[in-house]
CSV table of C-alpha atoms and ligand atoms in Angstrom, one decimal:
chain,number,residue,atom,x,y,z
A,1237,MET,CA,-141.4,280.9,-80.9
A,1238,THR,CA,-140.5,277.6,-79.3
A,1239,PHE,CA,-138.2,277.0,-76.4
A,1240,THR,CA,-136.3,274.0,-75.5
A,1241,ILE,CA,-136.2,272.9,-71.9
A,1242,GLU,CA,-132.5,273.3,-71.9
A,1243,SER,CA,-132.6,277.0,-73.0
A,1244,ALA,CA,-135.3,277.7,-70.4
A,1245,GLN,CA,-133.2,276.1,-67.7
A,1246,SER,CA,-130.5,278.7,-68.2
A,1247,ILE,CA,-132.7,281.8,-67.5
A,1248,PHE,CA,-131.3,284.0,-64.8
A,1249,SER,CA,-128.3,281.6,-64.8
A,1250,SER,CA,-126.0,284.4,-63.4
A,1251,THR,CA,-128.1,284.2,-60.2
A,1252,GLN,CA,-127.4,280.5,-59.8
A,1253,VAL,CA,-124.8,279.7,-57.1
A,1254,PRO,CA,-123.8,276.2,-56.0
A,1255,SER,CA,-125.9,274.8,-53.3
A,1256,PRO,CA,-124.3,273.2,-50.2
A,1257,ILE,CA,-127.0,270.6,-50.1
A,1258,PRO,CA,-125.7,268.2,-52.8
A,1259,ALA,CA,-122.2,268.5,-51.3
A,1260,THR,CA,-123.5,267.6,-47.9
A,1261,LEU,CA,-125.5,264.6,-49.3
A,1262,ALA,CA,-122.4,263.4,-51.1
A,1263,LEU,CA,-120.5,263.4,-47.8
A,1264,PHE,CA,-123.4,261.5,-46.2
A,1265,GLU,CA,-123.3,258.9,-49.0
A,1266,GLN,CA,-119.7,258.1,-48.2
A,1267,LEU,CA,-120.5,257.0,-44.7
A,1268,SER,CA,-120.8,253.3,-43.7
A,1269,VAL,CA,-124.4,252.1,-43.2
A,1270,ASP,CA,-124.2,252.2,-39.4
A,1271,ASP,CA,-122.7,255.7,-39.6
A,1272,LYS,CA,-125.5,256.8,-41.9
A,1273,LEU,CA,-128.2,255.7,-39.4
A,1274,ALA,CA,-126.3,257.2,-36.5
A,1275,LEU,CA,-125.8,260.5,-38.4
A,1276,LEU,CA,-129.5,260.8,-39.1
A,1277,TRP,CA,-130.4,260.1,-35.5
A,1278,TYR,CA,-128.0,262.7,-34.2
A,1279,ALA,CA,-129.0,265.2,-36.8
A,1280,TYR,CA,-132.7,264.6,-36.3
A,1281,THR,CA,-132.6,264.8,-32.5
A,1282,GLU,CA,-130.0,267.5,-32.1
A,1283,MET,CA,-131.2,270.0,-34.6
A,1284,GLY,CA,-134.3,270.5,-32.4
A,1285,ARG,CA,-136.6,271.2,-35.3
A,1286,SER,CA,-139.8,269.6,-34.4
A,1287,ILE,CA,-142.1,268.0,-36.9
A,1288,THR,CA,-145.7,269.2,-36.6
A,1289,PRO,CA,-147.6,266.1,-35.4
A,1290,ALA,CA,-150.6,267.3,-37.4
A,1291,ALA,CA,-148.7,266.4,-40.5
A,1292,VAL,CA,-148.5,262.8,-39.5
A,1293,GLY,CA,-152.1,262.0,-40.1
A,1294,VAL,CA,-153.3,258.6,-38.9
A,1295,ALA,CA,-154.6,257.9,-42.3
A,1296,ARG,CA,-151.3,258.7,-43.9
A,1297,LEU,CA,-149.5,256.2,-41.6
A,1298,GLN,CA,-151.9,253.4,-42.5
A,1299,PHE,CA,-149.8,252.8,-45.6
A,1300,ALA,CA,-146.7,252.2,-43.4
A,1301,GLU,CA,-148.5,250.5,-40.6
A,1302,GLY,CA,-147.9,247.0,-41.7
A,1303,LEU,CA,-144.2,247.5,-42.0
A,1304,LEU,CA,-144.1,249.3,-38.6
A,1305,ASN,CA,-146.0,246.5,-36.9
A,1306,GLN,CA,-143.6,243.9,-38.3
A,1307,ILE,CA,-140.6,245.9,-37.1
A,1308,LYS,CA,-142.1,246.4,-33.6
A,1309,GLN,CA,-142.3,242.6,-33.1
A,1310,MET,CA,-138.7,242.0,-34.1
A,1311,SER,CA,-135.7,241.5,-31.8
A,1312,THR,CA,-133.4,244.6,-31.5
A,1313,ASP,CA,-130.8,242.9,-33.8
A,1314,ASP,CA,-133.4,242.3,-36.5
A,1315,GLN,CA,-134.7,245.9,-36.2
A,1316,PHE,CA,-131.2,247.1,-36.9
A,1317,GLN,CA,-130.9,244.7,-39.8
A,1318,VAL,CA,-134.1,246.2,-41.3
A,1319,MET,CA,-132.8,249.7,-40.9
A,1320,ARG,CA,-129.5,248.8,-42.4
A,1321,GLU,CA,-131.2,247.2,-45.4
A,1322,LEU,CA,-133.3,250.3,-45.9
A,1323,ALA,CA,-130.2,252.6,-45.7
A,1324,ASN,CA,-128.3,250.2,-48.0
A,1325,ARG,CA,-131.1,250.0,-50.5
A,1326,ALA,CA,-130.8,246.2,-50.2
A,1327,ASP,CA,-133.1,244.0,-52.3
A,1328,THR,CA,-135.2,242.5,-49.5
A,1329,PRO,CA,-139.0,242.3,-49.1
A,1330,ILE,CA,-139.2,245.1,-46.5
A,1331,SER,CA,-136.8,247.4,-48.4
A,1332,ARG,CA,-138.9,246.8,-51.6
A,1333,SER,CA,-142.1,247.7,-49.9
A,1334,TYR,CA,-140.5,250.9,-48.6
A,1335,GLY,CA,-139.2,251.7,-52.1
A,1336,VAL,CA,-142.7,252.1,-53.5
A,1337,PHE,CA,-144.0,254.3,-50.7
A,1338,SER,CA,-144.8,257.9,-51.6
A,1339,VAL,CA,-142.4,260.5,-50.3
A,1340,ASN,CA,-144.8,261.5,-47.6
A,1341,THR,CA,-145.3,257.9,-46.4
A,1342,LYS,CA,-141.5,257.4,-46.3
A,1343,LEU,CA,-141.2,260.5,-44.1
A,1344,ALA,CA,-144.1,259.4,-41.9
A,1345,PHE,CA,-142.6,255.9,-41.6
A,1346,TRP,CA,-139.3,257.3,-40.2
A,1347,TYR,CA,-141.1,259.8,-38.1
A,1348,GLU,CA,-142.9,257.0,-36.4
A,1349,LEU,CA,-139.8,254.9,-36.1
A,1350,GLY,CA,-138.1,257.9,-34.5
A,1351,GLU,CA,-140.9,258.1,-32.0
A,1352,LEU,CA,-140.5,254.4,-31.2
A,1353,MET,CA,-136.8,255.1,-30.7
A,1354,LYS,CA,-137.5,258.0,-28.3
A,1355,GLN,CA,-139.9,255.7,-26.3
A,1356,GLY,CA,-137.2,253.0,-26.2
A,1357,ILE,CA,-139.3,250.4,-28.2
A,1358,VAL,CA,-136.8,250.5,-31.0
A,1359,ALA,CA,-133.1,251.1,-30.1
A,1360,PRO,CA,-131.8,254.3,-31.7
A,1361,VAL,CA,-128.2,253.3,-32.5
A,1362,PRO,CA,-126.4,249.9,-32.4
A,1363,ALA,CA,-125.2,249.0,-28.9
A,1364,GLY,CA,-121.6,250.0,-28.4
A,1365,TYR,CA,-121.7,252.3,-31.4
A,1366,GLN,CA,-118.9,254.9,-31.4
A,1367,MET,CA,-119.4,258.0,-33.3
A,1368,SER,CA,-116.8,257.9,-36.1
A,1369,ARG,CA,-114.8,260.9,-37.5
A,1370,GLY,CA,-116.9,260.7,-40.7
A,1371,VAL,CA,-120.1,261.2,-38.7
A,1372,SER,CA,-118.8,264.2,-36.8
A,1373,ILE,CA,-117.7,265.8,-40.1
A,1374,VAL,CA,-121.0,265.4,-41.7
A,1375,LEU,CA,-122.9,266.5,-38.6
A,1376,GLU,CA,-120.7,269.6,-38.5
A,1377,ALA,CA,-121.5,270.3,-42.2
A,1378,ILE,CA,-125.2,269.9,-41.5
A,1379,LYS,CA,-125.0,272.3,-38.5
A,1380,GLN,CA,-123.6,275.0,-40.9
A,1381,LEU,CA,-126.7,274.9,-43.0
A,1382,ASP,CA,-129.8,277.0,-42.5
A,1383,PRO,CA,-132.8,275.2,-41.1
A,1384,GLY,CA,-134.6,274.9,-44.5
A,1385,GLN,CA,-131.5,273.3,-45.9
A,1386,GLN,CA,-131.1,270.9,-43.0
A,1387,ILE,CA,-134.6,269.5,-43.4
A,1388,THR,CA,-134.0,269.2,-47.1
A,1389,VAL,CA,-130.9,267.1,-46.4
A,1390,LEU,CA,-132.9,264.9,-44.0
A,1391,ARG,CA,-135.7,264.6,-46.5
A,1392,ASN,CA,-133.5,263.6,-49.4
A,1393,ALA,CA,-131.6,261.0,-47.3
A,1394,VAL,CA,-134.9,259.4,-46.3
A,1395,VAL,CA,-136.4,259.5,-49.8
A,1396,ASP,CA,-133.4,257.8,-51.3
A,1397,MET,CA,-133.6,254.8,-49.0
A,1398,GLY,CA,-135.1,251.4,-49.8
A,1399,PHE,CA,-134.9,249.2,-52.9
A,1400,GLY,CA,-135.9,250.8,-56.2
A,1401,SER,CA,-136.9,254.2,-54.7
A,1402,ASP,CA,-137.4,256.6,-57.6
A,1403,VAL,CA,-138.7,260.0,-56.6
A,1404,ALA,CA,-139.7,260.7,-60.2
A,1405,LYS,CA,-142.0,257.7,-60.2
A,1406,SER,CA,-143.3,258.1,-56.6
A,1407,VAL,CA,-147.0,258.9,-56.7
A,1408,GLN,CA,-149.5,259.6,-54.0
A,1409,THR,CA,-152.6,257.6,-54.4
A,1410,ASP,CA,-156.0,259.3,-54.2
A,1411,ALA,CA,-156.6,257.3,-51.0
A,1412,GLU,CA,-153.9,259.4,-49.2
A,1413,PRO,CA,-155.4,262.4,-47.5
A,1414,LEU,CA,-154.4,266.0,-48.0
A,1415,PHE,CA,-152.2,267.6,-45.5
A,1416,PRO,CA,-154.2,269.6,-43.0
A,1417,ARG,CA,-153.4,273.3,-43.0
A,1418,THR,CA,-152.7,274.5,-39.5
A,1419,SER,CA,-153.3,278.1,-40.5
A,1420,PRO,CA,-154.7,279.4,-43.8
A,1421,ALA,CA,-152.2,280.7,-46.2
A,1422,PRO,CA,-152.6,284.3,-47.4
A,1423,ALA,CA,-155.1,284.2,-50.3
A,1424,LYS,CA,-154.0,287.4,-52.0
A,1425,ILE,CA,-150.4,287.9,-52.7
A,1426,ALA,CA,-148.3,291.0,-53.3
A,1427,VAL,CA,-144.8,290.6,-54.7
A,1428,GLU,CA,-142.6,293.7,-54.9
A,1429,GLY,CA,-141.6,294.2,-58.5
A,1430,ILE,CA,-144.2,291.8,-59.9
A,1431,THR,CA,-147.5,292.7,-61.5
A,1432,ASP,CA,-147.8,289.8,-63.9
A,1433,SER,CA,-151.1,288.1,-63.3
A,1434,THR,CA,-149.9,284.6,-64.3
A,1435,ILE,CA,-147.2,284.7,-61.7
A,1436,LEU,CA,-149.5,286.0,-58.9
A,1437,SER,CA,-152.2,283.5,-59.9
A,1438,TYR,CA,-149.7,280.6,-59.8
A,1439,LEU,CA,-148.5,281.5,-56.3
A,1440,GLU,CA,-152.1,282.1,-55.0
A,1441,ALA,CA,-153.2,278.7,-56.5
A,1442,LEU,CA,-150.5,276.9,-54.6
A,1443,ASN,CA,-151.5,278.6,-51.4
A,1444,LYS,CA,-155.0,277.2,-51.9
A,1445,ASP,CA,-153.9,273.7,-53.0
A,1446,ASP,CA,-155.8,274.5,-56.2
A,1447,PHE,CA,-153.6,272.5,-58.5
A,1448,ASP,CA,-156.1,272.6,-61.4
A,1449,ALA,CA,-155.9,276.4,-61.4
A,1450,ALA,CA,-152.1,276.2,-61.2
A,1451,ILE,CA,-151.9,273.7,-64.1
A,1452,ALA,CA,-154.2,275.9,-66.3
A,1453,LEU,CA,-151.4,278.5,-66.3
A,1454,PHE,CA,-149.0,276.3,-68.1
A,1455,THR,CA,-148.7,275.5,-71.8
A,1456,PRO,CA,-149.6,271.9,-72.6
A,1457,ASP,CA,-145.9,270.9,-72.8
A,1458,GLY,CA,-144.9,273.3,-70.0
A,1459,ALA,CA,-142.4,272.0,-67.5
A,1460,LEU,CA,-141.8,272.4,-63.8
A,1461,GLN,CA,-138.3,271.7,-62.4
A,1462,PRO,CA,-138.3,271.0,-58.6
A,1463,PRO,CA,-135.2,271.6,-56.5
A,1464,PHE,CA,-132.4,269.1,-57.4
A,1465,GLN,CA,-134.6,267.3,-59.9
A,1466,LYS,CA,-135.1,266.9,-63.6
A,1467,PRO,CA,-138.0,268.9,-65.2
A,1468,ILE,CA,-141.4,267.4,-65.1
A,1469,VAL,CA,-143.2,267.9,-68.4
A,1470,GLY,CA,-146.9,268.2,-69.2
A,1471,TYR,CA,-150.3,268.8,-67.4
A,1472,GLU,CA,-150.8,265.2,-66.1
A,1473,ALA,CA,-147.3,264.7,-64.8
A,1474,ILE,CA,-147.1,268.2,-63.1
A,1475,LYS,CA,-150.5,267.7,-61.6
A,1476,ARG,CA,-149.6,264.3,-60.1
A,1477,TYR,CA,-146.4,265.8,-58.8
A,1478,MET,CA,-148.1,268.8,-57.2
A,1479,ARG,CA,-150.7,266.5,-55.6
A,1480,ALA,CA,-147.9,264.5,-54.0
A,1481,GLU,CA,-145.4,267.3,-53.1
A,1482,ALA,CA,-147.1,270.7,-53.0
A,1483,GLN,CA,-150.0,270.1,-50.6
A,1484,GLY,CA,-150.2,272.4,-47.7
A,1485,LEU,CA,-147.3,274.6,-48.7
A,1486,ASN,CA,-147.3,278.1,-47.4
A,1487,ILE,CA,-145.9,280.3,-50.2
A,1488,MET,CA,-144.6,283.7,-49.0
A,1489,PRO,CA,-143.0,285.4,-52.0
A,1490,GLN,CA,-141.2,288.7,-51.3
A,1491,GLN,CA,-139.7,290.3,-54.4
A,1492,GLY,CA,-139.2,289.7,-58.0
A,1493,ILE,CA,-137.9,291.0,-61.3
A,1494,SER,CA,-139.7,290.7,-64.7
A,1495,GLU,CA,-137.9,291.1,-68.0
A,1496,SER,CA,-139.4,291.2,-71.5
A,1497,LEU,CA,-137.5,289.4,-74.1
A,1498,PRO,CA,-137.3,290.5,-77.8
A,1499,ASN,CA,-139.6,287.8,-79.0
A,1500,GLY,CA,-142.5,288.9,-76.7
A,1501,SER,CA,-141.8,286.3,-74.0
A,1502,LYS,CA,-140.9,287.2,-70.4
A,1503,GLN,CA,-138.5,285.8,-67.8
A,1504,VAL,CA,-139.5,286.4,-64.2
A,1505,LYS,CA,-137.6,285.6,-61.1
A,1506,VAL,CA,-139.3,285.6,-57.7
A,1507,THR,CA,-137.7,285.0,-54.3
A,1508,GLY,CA,-139.3,284.3,-50.9
A,1509,ILE,CA,-140.0,281.9,-48.2
A,1510,VAL,CA,-141.8,278.5,-48.4
A,1511,GLN,CA,-143.0,276.5,-45.4
A,1512,THR,CA,-143.7,272.8,-45.6
A,1513,PRO,CA,-146.6,271.3,-43.6
A,1514,TRP,CA,-144.1,268.9,-42.0
A,1515,PHE,CA,-142.5,271.7,-40.0
A,1516,GLY,CA,-145.2,274.4,-40.3
A,1517,VAL,CA,-144.1,277.9,-39.2
A,1518,ASN,CA,-141.1,276.5,-37.4
A,1519,VAL,CA,-138.9,276.3,-40.6
A,1520,GLY,CA,-138.8,278.6,-43.6
A,1521,MET,CA,-137.1,277.6,-46.8
A,1522,ASN,CA,-135.4,280.3,-48.9
A,1523,ILE,CA,-136.7,279.7,-52.4
A,1524,ALA,CA,-136.4,281.2,-55.9
A,1525,TRP,CA,-138.8,280.6,-58.8
A,1526,ARG,CA,-137.5,281.2,-62.3
A,1527,PHE,CA,-140.4,281.5,-64.8
A,1528,LEU,CA,-140.4,281.7,-68.5
A,1529,LEU,CA,-143.7,282.9,-69.9
A,1530,ASN,CA,-144.6,282.8,-73.6
A,1531,PRO,CA,-146.0,285.9,-75.4
A,1532,GLU,CA,-149.6,284.7,-74.4
A,1533,GLY,CA,-148.5,284.8,-70.7
A,1534,LYS,CA,-148.5,281.0,-70.3
A,1535,ILE,CA,-145.9,279.3,-68.2
A,1536,VAL,CA,-143.4,277.4,-70.5
A,1537,PHE,CA,-141.1,276.6,-67.7
A,1538,VAL,CA,-140.6,277.2,-64.0
A,1539,ALA,CA,-137.6,276.1,-61.9
A,1540,ILE,CA,-137.9,276.0,-58.1
A,1541,ASP,CA,-134.5,276.4,-56.5
A,1542,MET,CA,-133.4,276.1,-52.9
A,1543,LEU,CA,-131.2,279.2,-52.2
A,1544,ALA,CA,-127.7,278.7,-51.1
A,1545,SER,CA,-128.0,281.4,-48.4
A,1546,PRO,CA,-130.6,284.0,-47.2
A,1547,GLN,CA,-128.6,286.7,-49.0
A,1548,GLU,CA,-129.6,285.1,-52.3
A,1549,LEU,CA,-133.2,286.3,-51.6
A,1550,LEU,CA,-132.0,289.7,-52.8
A,1551,ASN,CA,-130.1,288.4,-55.8
A,1552,LEU,CA,-132.4,289.4,-58.6
A,1553,ARG,CA,-129.8,290.3,-61.3
A,1554,PRO,CA,-131.3,289.6,-64.8
A,1555,VAL,CA,-129.7,287.5,-67.7
B,2189,45D,O1,-132.4,256.5,-40.5
B,2189,45D,O2,-143.8,276.2,-56.6
B,2189,45D,C1,-134.3,258.6,-37.5
B,2189,45D,C2,-142.8,272.4,-55.3
B,2189,45D,C3,-133.0,257.9,-37.3
B,2189,45D,C4,-144.0,272.6,-56.2
B,2189,45D,C5,-134.6,258.9,-39.0
B,2189,45D,C6,-142.4,273.6,-54.5
B,2189,45D,C7,-132.7,256.8,-38.3
B,2189,45D,C8,-143.9,273.9,-57.0
B,2189,45D,C9,-134.1,259.9,-36.8
B,2189,45D,C10,-135.4,257.9,-36.9
B,2189,45D,C11,-143.2,271.2,-54.5
B,2189,45D,C12,-141.6,272.0,-56.2
B,2189,45D,C13,-133.9,258.2,-40.0
B,2189,45D,C14,-142.9,274.9,-54.9
B,2189,45D,C15,-133.0,257.1,-39.6
B,2189,45D,C16,-143.6,275.1,-56.2
B,2189,45D,C17,-135.7,259.8,-39.3
B,2189,45D,C18,-141.5,273.5,-53.4
B,2189,45D,C19,-134.2,258.4,-41.4
B,2189,45D,C20,-142.5,276.1,-54.1
B,2189,45D,C21,-135.6,261.0,-39.9
B,2189,45D,C22,-141.7,272.8,-52.2
B,2189,45D,C23,-136.8,261.8,-40.2
B,2189,45D,C24,-140.6,272.6,-51.3
B,2189,45D,C25,-138.1,261.5,-39.5
B,2189,45D,C26,-139.3,273.3,-51.4
B,2189,45D,C27,-136.7,262.9,-41.1
B,2189,45D,C28,-140.8,271.7,-50.3
B,2189,45D,C29,-137.8,263.7,-41.5
B,2189,45D,C30,-139.8,271.2,-49.3
B,2189,45D,C31,-137.6,264.7,-42.4
B,2189,45D,C32,-140.1,270.3,-48.3
B,2189,45D,C33,-138.7,265.5,-42.9
B,2189,45D,C34,-139.2,269.7,-47.4
B,2189,45D,C35,-138.3,266.5,-43.9
B,2189,45D,C36,-139.6,268.9,-46.4
B,2189,45D,C37,-140.1,265.4,-42.5
B,2189,45D,C38,-137.7,270.0,-47.5
B,2189,45D,C39,-139.2,267.3,-44.6
B,2189,45D,C40,-138.8,268.2,-45.5
């Protein structure tokens, strides 16, 4: 029995509801460049969700340090110009360097710039800037989101900046350190409604950052589809992705449903909370995993979805 990625993507499709995140990002995209920068500043400072400083390791910043030092030495006007170029994805040397940073280095770069803005070394918004109607509309839309969705909007906005940024190609080099875990994740996991050992092993492996163990649970052409992204196919690609994006996650699954299909395969949906090391225990994201297992119990496909609302945690209807 073979599956196509397309057929696998549609498992539990009746539980899929439109997410407000792409809609909010589309509103953001329509803003002028100064409005985008101002929006991010207001959203970042007003939401009051604090980034865990431990996440911004000194070693991680070393990749962004050169750029940050250049920016520090610039005039205020030039600093704005650089930020505009990044937000506009302009083809300039600085914007190109940014474009090849890994996701975590991009986030660390803006975190540090944000700190410099708070200290007054870099000015936060252009002098004389008046908040436009567009900015207040997008800000209002962001305020309606739950905290996990808010940080996802911020993250996606940052990751899309710079020239030639391509999340799918972004890789973390071996030189970049692992995220420090502030508190150990639970080693043993119990999920109401789930006894399948593949599923439990997958979740436990992620909690230990044991990506080799996680990969071993997939078929060689198995696929992993992250939130709002295309499926990533095969051991090597999934492992590279996990090394870059799944370090230090706290996985706290709550409940699930497992359904045997006529051909001996199984579809499993699990919902629960995931914490990112960037925000630690301060922000929980409501997440669903939709697994397709072959008759041998290997993962053919898993989609990770950001839930549209906390009520979706209980939405485990099959089909
Ligand atoms: O422009 O099972 C200023 C997978 C103003 C793996 C600013 C997973 C100017 C498999 C404020 C300075 C990974 C898929 C900007 C599971 C300006 C698996 C700065 C899921 C930009 C479960 C802004 C993992 C700043 C998940 C500093 C769902 C913004 C992980 C910083 C999700 C934003 C992680 C940050 C998320 C956002 C992390 C740090 C959503 C971090 C978000």
